mmCIF file of C-alpha atoms in Angstrom:
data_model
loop_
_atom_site.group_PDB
_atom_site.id
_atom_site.type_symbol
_atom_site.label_atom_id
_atom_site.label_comp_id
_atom_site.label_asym_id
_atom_site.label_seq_id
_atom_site.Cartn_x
_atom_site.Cartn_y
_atom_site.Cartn_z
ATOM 1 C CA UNK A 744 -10.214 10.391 2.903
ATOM 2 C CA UNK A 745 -6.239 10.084 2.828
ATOM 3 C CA UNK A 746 -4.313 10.837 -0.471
ATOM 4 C CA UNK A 747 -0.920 10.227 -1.505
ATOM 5 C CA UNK A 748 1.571 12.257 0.265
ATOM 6 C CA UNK A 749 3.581 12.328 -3.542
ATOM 7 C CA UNK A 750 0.497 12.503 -6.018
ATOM 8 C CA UNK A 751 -2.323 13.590 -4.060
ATOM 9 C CA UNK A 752 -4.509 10.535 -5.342
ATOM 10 C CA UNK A 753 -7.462 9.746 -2.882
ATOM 11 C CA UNK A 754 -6.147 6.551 -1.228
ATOM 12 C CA UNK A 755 -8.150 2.760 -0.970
ATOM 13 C CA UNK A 756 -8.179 1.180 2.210
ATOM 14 C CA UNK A 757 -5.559 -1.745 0.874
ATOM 15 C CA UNK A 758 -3.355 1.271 -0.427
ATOM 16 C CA UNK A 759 -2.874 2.479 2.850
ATOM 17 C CA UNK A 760 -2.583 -0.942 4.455
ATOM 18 C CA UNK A 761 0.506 -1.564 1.562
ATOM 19 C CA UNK A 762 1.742 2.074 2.542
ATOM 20 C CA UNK A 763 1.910 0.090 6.642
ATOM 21 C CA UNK A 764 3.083 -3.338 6.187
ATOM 22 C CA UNK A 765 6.247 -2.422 3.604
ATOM 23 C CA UNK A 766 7.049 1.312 4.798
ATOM 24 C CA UNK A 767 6.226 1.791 8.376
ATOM 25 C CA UNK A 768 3.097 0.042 10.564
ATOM 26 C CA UNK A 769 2.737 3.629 11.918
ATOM 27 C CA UNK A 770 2.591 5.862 9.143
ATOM 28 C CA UNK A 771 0.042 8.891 9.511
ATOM 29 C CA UNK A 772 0.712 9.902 5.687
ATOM 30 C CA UNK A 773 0.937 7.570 2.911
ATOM 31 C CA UNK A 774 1.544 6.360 -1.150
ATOM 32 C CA UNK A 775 -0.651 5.289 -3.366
ATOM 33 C CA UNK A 776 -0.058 2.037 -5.369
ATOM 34 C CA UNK A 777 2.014 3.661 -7.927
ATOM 35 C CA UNK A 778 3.803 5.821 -6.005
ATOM 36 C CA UNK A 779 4.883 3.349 -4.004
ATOM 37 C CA UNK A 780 5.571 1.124 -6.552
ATOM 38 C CA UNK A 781 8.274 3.446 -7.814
ATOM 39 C CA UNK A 782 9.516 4.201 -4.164
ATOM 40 C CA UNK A 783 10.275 0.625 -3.756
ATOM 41 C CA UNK A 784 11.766 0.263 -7.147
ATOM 42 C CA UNK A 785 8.639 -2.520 -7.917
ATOM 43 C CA UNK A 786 5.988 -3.474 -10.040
ATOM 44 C CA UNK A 787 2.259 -2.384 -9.004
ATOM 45 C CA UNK A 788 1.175 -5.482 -9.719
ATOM 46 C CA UNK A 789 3.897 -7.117 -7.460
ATOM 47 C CA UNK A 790 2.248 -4.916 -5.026
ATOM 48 C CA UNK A 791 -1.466 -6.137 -5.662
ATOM 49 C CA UNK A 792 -0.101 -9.931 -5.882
ATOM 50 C CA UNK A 793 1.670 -9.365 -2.539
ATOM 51 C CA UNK A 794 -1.728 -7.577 -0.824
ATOM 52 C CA UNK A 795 -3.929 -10.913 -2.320
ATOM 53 C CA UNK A 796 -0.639 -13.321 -0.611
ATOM 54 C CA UNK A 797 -0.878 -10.802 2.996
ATOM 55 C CA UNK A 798 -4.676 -10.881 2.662
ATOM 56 C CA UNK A 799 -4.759 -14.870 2.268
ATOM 57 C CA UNK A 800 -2.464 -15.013 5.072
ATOM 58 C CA UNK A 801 -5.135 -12.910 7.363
ATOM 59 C CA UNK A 802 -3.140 -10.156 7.667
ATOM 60 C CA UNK A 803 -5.383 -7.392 8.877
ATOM 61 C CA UNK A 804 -4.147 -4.602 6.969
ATOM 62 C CA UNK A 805 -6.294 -5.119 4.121
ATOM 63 C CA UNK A 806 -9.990 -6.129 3.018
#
């Protein structure tokens, strides 16, 4: 399993997916919610409200 390449917090499949569609599509290591959160200078729950919008959208990033 992936963790965080800041915290070292095992990683969920829609963190990684976040980690993809905001940072880079190609990434190999990644940041957790949080982590990315404060990388991006956002909410997490701007992040979770903007996986649920991605996810609606049938964006295959996340589950």
């Amino acid at each position: 399993m992936a963790r965080c390449m800041q915290c070292g917090k095992e990683l969920t499949h829609n963190e990684i997916g976040a980690h993809r569609k905001f940072i880079n599509r190609g990434a190999e290591q990644f940041f957790c919610k949080q982590c990315l959160a404060e990388h991006l200078g956002v909410t997490p729950e701007l992040i979770d409200e903007k996986i649920e919008q991605f996810k609606r959208q049938g964006c295959t990033l996340f589950v």
